Amino acid sequence: MARRLGNALRVLLSSYVTTGISAGVGLLLVSAGVYLLFGRFPASVAAVGAIICIPPDHALPRRGKLRSLLPAALLGLPLFVSVQALHDQPLYLGLLLVPATFFAFLAGAWGQRGVPIVISIMLAMIFSMAIPQHLNTGSLMNTALYFAMGSACYVLYATASNALLNGRYRVQLLAQSMLTLSQLMRTQADRFDPTTDTPSTGQLMQQQAALADQLQSARDLLLESPRTTRRQRLAAMLINVLEMRDHLLASELDLDLIKSRPDSAEALTAMRKVIDQLADEVDRMADALLRGRKPAPLTDLRPALAALNRIQAESSGQPGDTPSLRTLLRGLTNRVGNINDEILRLNRLARGDVEPDLAAVRTAWQLFVSPTNWSLRPILVLWRWDAPPMRHAIRAALAIGTGYLLSLALPWATHGYWILVTIVVVLRGSLSQTLERRNSRVAGTILGCVLAGAILSTQAPTLLLLVIVPIAQAVSHSFAIKRYLITAVAATVVSLVQAHLLSGVDIPVFNALERIADTLIGVGIAWAFSYVLPSWERSQIPSLVNRTLLAQARHAQVALNLGHLTAVDNEPELEWRLARKEAYDSLSALVQATRRSIAEPRAVRPRLESLESLLGHGYQLLAQLTTVKTMLLMRRHQEQEDVQDALRVAAAKIDSTLTAAQAPEPSIPLSVGGWEQEGTYSDPFVYDLKPWILRRLDLACGIAERITADANTALQPAGEPERSPDRQ
């Protein structure tokens, strides 16, 4: 129970709920203000103008907030007015809806930034259909002015609100990244347990992908204008989180080999407890940030990890134990210790015990932030038949056209626009997302109809309903990303109550039943049209695989360059961070595409086993190179000439393997051989690191070859028998 309450509190204190509350307050101010000044009908229309600007209203950097909101307001107004003008001409209205839907859905070419704009444009047209002409006693110009007034007021309010809440958003996104990381830590800790079935690598990769998305959102905010000490401290904490992710990934190295030895079970179980304990500490720090408190000081767990090494040393005389396995276990213990060290630094920064030193890279941090300008390139390059945004736009236009024609034939055609609303929110670019929305939308609509029917049956006064709509809108906006079922319930309440405000004569019970019927029809249409001109994930897999291979090759080149150890500025370090980010992002995109393809028909699925193997090896290569970089930093004050050639040859070999180029002849052998024999490797954290660096490079080159084999198998044409990567 305590854990559930804690999780519920984290949700309530999250940026999603904060933006939802902000949106609800803005809608309340707009609708109530216009109601007090002009009356019920103008307030309802102004509320529609505000509602269409809410979908793109999220926690964003200050400099790009206005640009993210303007397209919804500027594009929504002419479409709203056009629908009003054609309200009594069903044929011409349909001829407007279909092409307008096509061009609206082309905004999906901008990815996650474009989807809210699609929703806004479609809502502007559909909600315009909801305004009965017999209640519009004023001119079309007056209605347009009310709509524009609501949009303009909300855009100004949302921009100001985002600026005022900027500091809070920075804290929330950092805390949410830490909570996502702690979940990944617990999953990784379970893999240390030798007595239970370990979590699948697929679960780890999905959590890695979720963390990558969360970290990008955090970068966009925390790395914007880090001029004050507080902002610099939060940015430094984000960098610590990034380092923790690397060390956590590196903790996977040699784990399977060590687990194969029964005599290592005690140490692995102890390390699992340590990682779980560290994850709890991360959760506590995140909770303290969300609640505006200073985190409690942490206890260094390095002594506990050192005790594990002593236990291994004392048991070294047991039969079957070898020094090489002891040193491997010691290396694993040290990598867990690196996580501990980063968490300690994170805690000291959060407490203000140390000052961040970020001046050297502050001016270059803009490279890690998502662009805020609306470039025309995504639109210019999609005019081809196989482009997914193009096919989705055609699919959506056909679905909306079908839904509109069907709404005209229904006996309750007055509210046929509800069918169109359902199609817009359910139909997605992939089948898996459409199916997920389908189930949540039906369940949420039924629950929302019951709730809205209860509200409207009380015959509440107009002013109270104008308060209920913003509250429901706040809930809907808060959970649109995290829990769509709740959003569907709240959105249904908004739709029914708003329709009642616009008409004032409908019978609530019939509206609820009608809403359920329209939802079922709309869901059915969206589901059916998800199979029309489908963009199956396998058509996107080749480009994603190629992006992954190029990103891995680039990261290897930069990570194995000694320039970051000798440079007088931070350019090499910045270059490595950018390459690392692209490597993680490319893997994340491939993980998400692979996951979406599972819901597709078996005949069109890509080769999932090969893709999962490629992803697993991709994360392993990142872990190997991260460990090499860590060891190079450990001996940065020593001469590096003894490993320079090996680093150069390994980088060239990995690059040529992943990019299918001609591999150069190595000037020295990478494989040191015999590493399992006693005495080959000394303690890597006391004596010579060179043998360990060479071993990691050798393993990295081998993993690169397996990645290439996985990619070749995954990209085989459909219909060919799948070849095992190990046999290629």
CSV table of C-alpha atoms in Angstrom, one decimal, residues 283-536:
chain,number,residue,atom,x,y,z
A,283,ASP,CA,14.2,6.9,-5.9
A,284,ARG,CA,14.6,8.8,-2.6
A,285,MET,CA,16.6,11.6,-4.3
A,286,ALA,CA,14.1,11.9,-7.0
A,287,ASP,CA,11.2,12.0,-4.5
A,288,ALA,CA,13.1,14.7,-2.6
A,289,LEU,CA,13.5,16.8,-5.8
A,290,LEU,CA,9.8,16.4,-6.6
A,291,ARG,CA,8.8,17.5,-3.1
A,292,GLY,CA,11.2,20.4,-3.0
A,293,ARG,CA,13.4,19.0,-0.2
A,294,LYS,CA,17.1,18.5,0.2
A,295,PRO,CA,18.0,14.8,-0.1
A,296,ALA,CA,19.6,13.1,2.9
A,297,PRO,CA,23.3,12.4,2.7
A,298,LEU,CA,24.2,8.9,1.3
A,299,THR,CA,26.4,6.3,2.7
A,300,ASP,CA,29.3,5.2,0.4
A,301,LEU,CA,28.8,1.5,-0.5
A,302,ARG,CA,32.4,1.1,-1.8
A,303,PRO,CA,33.5,-0.5,1.5
A,304,ALA,CA,30.7,-3.1,1.1
A,305,LEU,CA,31.9,-3.9,-2.4
A,306,ALA,CA,35.5,-4.1,-1.2
A,307,ALA,CA,34.3,-6.6,1.4
A,308,LEU,CA,33.0,-8.8,-1.5
A,309,ASN,CA,36.5,-8.7,-3.0
A,310,ARG,CA,38.0,-9.9,0.3
A,311,ILE,CA,35.5,-12.7,0.5
A,312,GLN,CA,36.6,-13.8,-3.0
A,313,ALA,CA,40.2,-13.6,-2.0
A,314,GLU,CA,39.6,-15.7,1.1
A,315,SER,CA,37.8,-18.3,-0.9
A,316,SER,CA,40.4,-18.4,-3.7
A,317,GLY,CA,41.8,-21.7,-2.4
A,318,GLN,CA,38.6,-23.5,-3.1
A,319,PRO,CA,38.8,-26.2,-5.8
A,320,GLY,CA,38.0,-24.9,-9.3
A,321,ASP,CA,38.7,-21.3,-8.5
A,322,THR,CA,41.1,-19.4,-10.8
A,323,PRO,CA,42.7,-16.0,-10.5
A,324,SER,CA,41.2,-14.9,-13.9
A,325,LEU,CA,37.7,-15.4,-12.7
A,326,ARG,CA,38.5,-13.6,-9.5
A,327,THR,CA,39.8,-10.6,-11.3
A,328,LEU,CA,36.7,-10.7,-13.6
A,329,LEU,CA,34.5,-10.6,-10.6
A,330,ARG,CA,36.6,-7.8,-9.1
A,331,GLY,CA,36.1,-5.9,-12.4
A,332,LEU,CA,32.4,-6.4,-12.2
A,333,THR,CA,32.4,-5.2,-8.6
A,334,ASN,CA,34.3,-2.1,-9.6
A,335,ARG,CA,31.8,-1.3,-12.3
A,336,VAL,CA,29.0,-1.5,-9.7
A,337,GLY,CA,31.2,0.7,-7.6
A,338,ASN,CA,31.3,3.3,-10.5
A,339,ILE,CA,27.5,3.4,-10.3
A,340,ASN,CA,27.8,4.0,-6.5
A,341,ASP,CA,30.3,6.9,-7.2
A,342,GLU,CA,28.1,8.6,-9.6
A,343,ILE,CA,25.1,8.4,-7.2
A,344,LEU,CA,27.3,9.9,-4.5
A,345,ARG,CA,28.2,12.8,-6.8
A,346,LEU,CA,24.5,13.1,-7.7
A,347,ASN,CA,23.6,13.4,-4.1
A,348,ARG,CA,26.3,16.0,-3.3
A,349,LEU,CA,25.1,18.1,-6.2
A,350,ALA,CA,21.5,17.8,-5.1
A,351,ARG,CA,22.5,18.8,-1.6
A,352,GLY,CA,24.6,21.7,-2.8
A,353,ASP,CA,27.7,20.3,-1.1
A,354,VAL,CA,29.7,20.7,-4.3
A,355,GLU,CA,29.5,23.3,-7.1
A,356,PRO,CA,29.1,22.2,-10.7
A,357,ASP,CA,31.9,22.9,-13.1
A,358,LEU,CA,30.1,23.4,-16.4
A,359,ALA,CA,31.5,26.6,-17.9
A,360,ALA,CA,33.7,24.8,-20.4
A,361,VAL,CA,30.8,23.1,-22.2
A,362,ARG,CA,27.9,25.4,-21.5
A,363,THR,CA,28.1,27.2,-24.9
A,364,ALA,CA,28.1,23.9,-26.8
A,365,TRP,CA,25.1,22.3,-24.9
A,366,GLN,CA,22.7,23.5,-27.6
A,367,LEU,CA,23.9,20.6,-29.7
A,368,PHE,CA,22.1,18.2,-27.4
A,369,VAL,CA,18.8,20.0,-27.6
A,370,SER,CA,16.0,19.1,-30.1
A,371,PRO,CA,15.4,21.7,-32.8
A,372,THR,CA,12.5,24.2,-32.2
A,373,ASN,CA,12.2,25.6,-35.7
A,374,TRP,CA,9.7,24.2,-38.2
A,375,SER,CA,12.0,23.2,-41.0
A,376,LEU,CA,10.4,22.5,-44.4
A,377,ARG,CA,12.6,19.5,-45.1
A,378,PRO,CA,10.3,16.9,-43.6
A,379,ILE,CA,7.5,18.0,-45.9
A,380,LEU,CA,9.7,18.3,-49.0
A,381,VAL,CA,11.1,14.8,-48.8
A,382,LEU,CA,7.8,12.8,-48.1
A,383,TRP,CA,6.3,13.2,-51.6
A,384,ARG,CA,6.8,9.6,-52.6
A,385,TRP,CA,4.4,6.6,-52.5
A,386,ASP,CA,6.3,4.6,-49.9
A,387,ALA,CA,6.8,7.5,-47.4
A,388,PRO,CA,4.9,6.5,-44.1
A,389,PRO,CA,3.6,10.0,-43.4
A,390,MET,CA,2.2,10.2,-46.9
A,391,ARG,CA,0.5,6.8,-46.7
A,392,HIS,CA,-0.9,7.6,-43.2
A,393,ALA,CA,-2.3,10.9,-44.5
A,394,ILE,CA,-4.1,9.2,-47.3
A,395,ARG,CA,-5.3,6.5,-44.9
A,396,ALA,CA,-6.7,9.1,-42.5
A,397,ALA,CA,-8.4,11.1,-45.2
A,398,LEU,CA,-10.2,8.0,-46.5
A,399,ALA,CA,-11.2,7.0,-42.9
A,400,ILE,CA,-12.6,10.5,-42.2
A,401,GLY,CA,-14.4,10.6,-45.5
A,402,THR,CA,-16.0,7.2,-44.7
A,403,GLY,CA,-16.9,8.2,-41.2
A,404,TYR,CA,-18.5,11.5,-42.5
A,405,LEU,CA,-20.6,9.7,-45.1
A,406,LEU,CA,-21.8,7.2,-42.5
A,407,SER,CA,-22.6,10.0,-40.0
A,408,LEU,CA,-24.9,11.5,-42.6
A,409,ALA,CA,-26.8,8.3,-42.9
A,410,LEU,CA,-27.3,7.7,-39.2
A,411,PRO,CA,-30.6,8.7,-37.5
A,412,TRP,CA,-28.6,10.9,-35.0
A,413,ALA,CA,-26.6,12.7,-37.7
A,414,THR,CA,-26.7,15.9,-35.6
A,415,HIS,CA,-23.8,14.5,-33.5
A,416,GLY,CA,-22.0,12.5,-36.2
A,417,TYR,CA,-18.9,14.5,-35.6
A,418,TRP,CA,-18.2,12.3,-32.6
A,419,ILE,CA,-17.4,9.5,-35.0
A,420,LEU,CA,-14.8,11.7,-36.6
A,421,VAL,CA,-13.3,12.6,-33.2
A,422,THR,CA,-12.9,8.9,-32.4
A,423,ILE,CA,-11.2,8.2,-35.8
A,424,VAL,CA,-8.7,11.1,-35.2
A,425,VAL,CA,-7.6,10.0,-31.7
A,426,VAL,CA,-7.6,6.2,-32.4
A,427,LEU,CA,-6.0,6.0,-35.9
A,428,ARG,CA,-2.2,6.0,-35.6
A,429,GLY,CA,0.7,5.5,-37.9
A,430,SER,CA,1.3,1.9,-36.8
A,431,LEU,CA,-1.1,-1.0,-36.2
A,432,SER,CA,0.2,-1.6,-32.6
A,433,GLN,CA,-0.5,2.0,-31.6
A,434,THR,CA,-4.0,1.9,-33.2
A,435,LEU,CA,-4.9,-1.4,-31.4
A,436,GLU,CA,-3.7,0.1,-28.1
A,437,ARG,CA,-5.8,3.2,-28.6
A,438,ARG,CA,-8.8,1.2,-29.7
A,439,ASN,CA,-9.2,-0.8,-26.5
A,440,SER,CA,-8.6,2.2,-24.2
A,441,ARG,CA,-10.9,4.4,-26.2
A,442,VAL,CA,-13.9,2.0,-26.0
A,443,ALA,CA,-13.5,1.3,-22.3
A,444,GLY,CA,-12.8,5.0,-21.5
A,445,THR,CA,-15.8,6.2,-23.5
A,446,ILE,CA,-18.2,3.9,-21.6
A,447,LEU,CA,-16.9,5.0,-18.3
A,448,GLY,CA,-16.9,8.6,-19.4
A,449,CYS,CA,-20.5,8.5,-20.6
A,450,VAL,CA,-21.6,7.2,-17.2
A,451,LEU,CA,-19.8,10.0,-15.4
A,452,ALA,CA,-21.0,12.7,-17.8
A,453,GLY,CA,-24.5,11.4,-17.7
A,454,ALA,CA,-24.4,11.7,-13.9
A,455,ILE,CA,-23.1,15.3,-14.1
A,456,LEU,CA,-25.6,16.5,-16.7
A,457,SER,CA,-28.5,14.8,-14.9
A,458,THR,CA,-28.1,17.2,-12.0
A,459,GLN,CA,-29.0,20.1,-14.3
A,460,ALA,CA,-26.0,22.1,-13.0
A,461,PRO,CA,-25.8,25.8,-13.9
A,462,THR,CA,-23.7,26.9,-16.8
A,463,LEU,CA,-21.0,28.5,-14.8
A,464,LEU,CA,-20.4,25.2,-12.9
A,465,LEU,CA,-20.2,23.3,-16.2
A,466,LEU,CA,-17.7,25.8,-17.4
A,467,VAL,CA,-15.6,24.8,-14.4
A,468,ILE,CA,-16.1,21.1,-14.9
A,469,VAL,CA,-14.9,21.2,-18.5
A,470,PRO,CA,-11.4,22.6,-17.6
A,471,ILE,CA,-11.1,20.1,-14.8
A,472,ALA,CA,-11.8,17.3,-17.1
A,473,GLN,CA,-9.5,18.8,-19.8
A,474,ALA,CA,-6.7,19.0,-17.2
A,475,VAL,CA,-7.1,15.3,-16.4
A,476,SER,CA,-7.3,14.4,-20.0
A,477,HIS,CA,-4.1,16.3,-20.9
A,478,SER,CA,-2.2,15.0,-17.9
A,479,PHE,CA,-2.5,11.4,-18.8
A,480,ALA,CA,-2.5,11.6,-22.7
A,481,ILE,CA,1.0,10.0,-22.8
A,482,LYS,CA,1.2,7.9,-19.7
A,483,ARG,CA,-2.3,6.4,-19.3
A,484,TYR,CA,-4.6,6.9,-22.3
A,485,LEU,CA,-7.6,5.1,-20.6
A,486,ILE,CA,-7.8,8.0,-18.1
A,487,THR,CA,-7.5,10.4,-20.9
A,488,ALA,CA,-10.4,8.7,-22.8
A,489,VAL,CA,-12.6,9.0,-19.7
A,490,ALA,CA,-11.9,12.6,-19.2
A,491,ALA,CA,-12.1,13.5,-22.9
A,492,THR,CA,-15.5,11.9,-23.1
A,493,VAL,CA,-16.7,14.1,-20.2
A,494,VAL,CA,-15.3,17.2,-22.0
A,495,SER,CA,-17.0,16.2,-25.3
A,496,LEU,CA,-20.4,15.6,-23.7
A,497,VAL,CA,-20.4,18.6,-21.4
A,498,GLN,CA,-19.1,20.9,-24.1
A,499,ALA,CA,-21.7,19.6,-26.5
A,500,HIS,CA,-24.4,20.3,-23.9
A,501,LEU,CA,-23.0,23.9,-23.5
A,502,LEU,CA,-23.1,24.4,-27.2
A,503,SER,CA,-26.6,23.1,-27.7
A,504,GLY,CA,-28.4,23.4,-24.4
A,505,VAL,CA,-31.3,21.3,-25.5
A,506,ASP,CA,-30.0,17.7,-25.7
A,507,ILE,CA,-31.2,14.9,-23.5
A,508,PRO,CA,-28.1,13.8,-21.4
A,509,VAL,CA,-29.1,10.1,-21.3
A,510,PHE,CA,-29.5,9.9,-25.1
A,511,ASN,CA,-26.2,11.8,-25.6
A,512,ALA,CA,-24.4,9.2,-23.5
A,513,LEU,CA,-25.9,6.3,-25.5
A,514,GLU,CA,-25.2,8.0,-28.7
A,515,ARG,CA,-21.6,8.7,-27.7
A,516,ILE,CA,-21.0,5.0,-27.1
A,517,ALA,CA,-22.5,4.0,-30.4
A,518,ASP,CA,-20.5,6.7,-32.3
A,519,THR,CA,-17.3,5.6,-30.5
A,520,LEU,CA,-17.8,2.0,-31.5
A,521,ILE,CA,-18.4,3.0,-35.1
A,522,GLY,CA,-15.4,5.3,-35.1
A,523,VAL,CA,-13.2,2.7,-33.5
A,524,GLY,CA,-14.3,0.1,-36.1
A,525,ILE,CA,-13.5,2.5,-39.0
A,526,ALA,CA,-10.1,3.4,-37.6
A,527,TRP,CA,-9.3,-0.2,-37.0
A,528,ALA,CA,-10.4,-1.2,-40.5
A,529,PHE,CA,-8.4,1.6,-42.2
A,530,SER,CA,-5.3,0.8,-40.3
A,531,TYR,CA,-4.9,-2.0,-42.8
A,532,VAL,CA,-5.3,0.3,-45.8
A,533,LEU,CA,-2.0,1.4,-47.4
A,534,PRO,CA,-0.2,0.1,-44.3
A,535,SER,CA,3.3,1.2,-43.5
A,536,TRP,CA,4.5,-2.1,-41.9
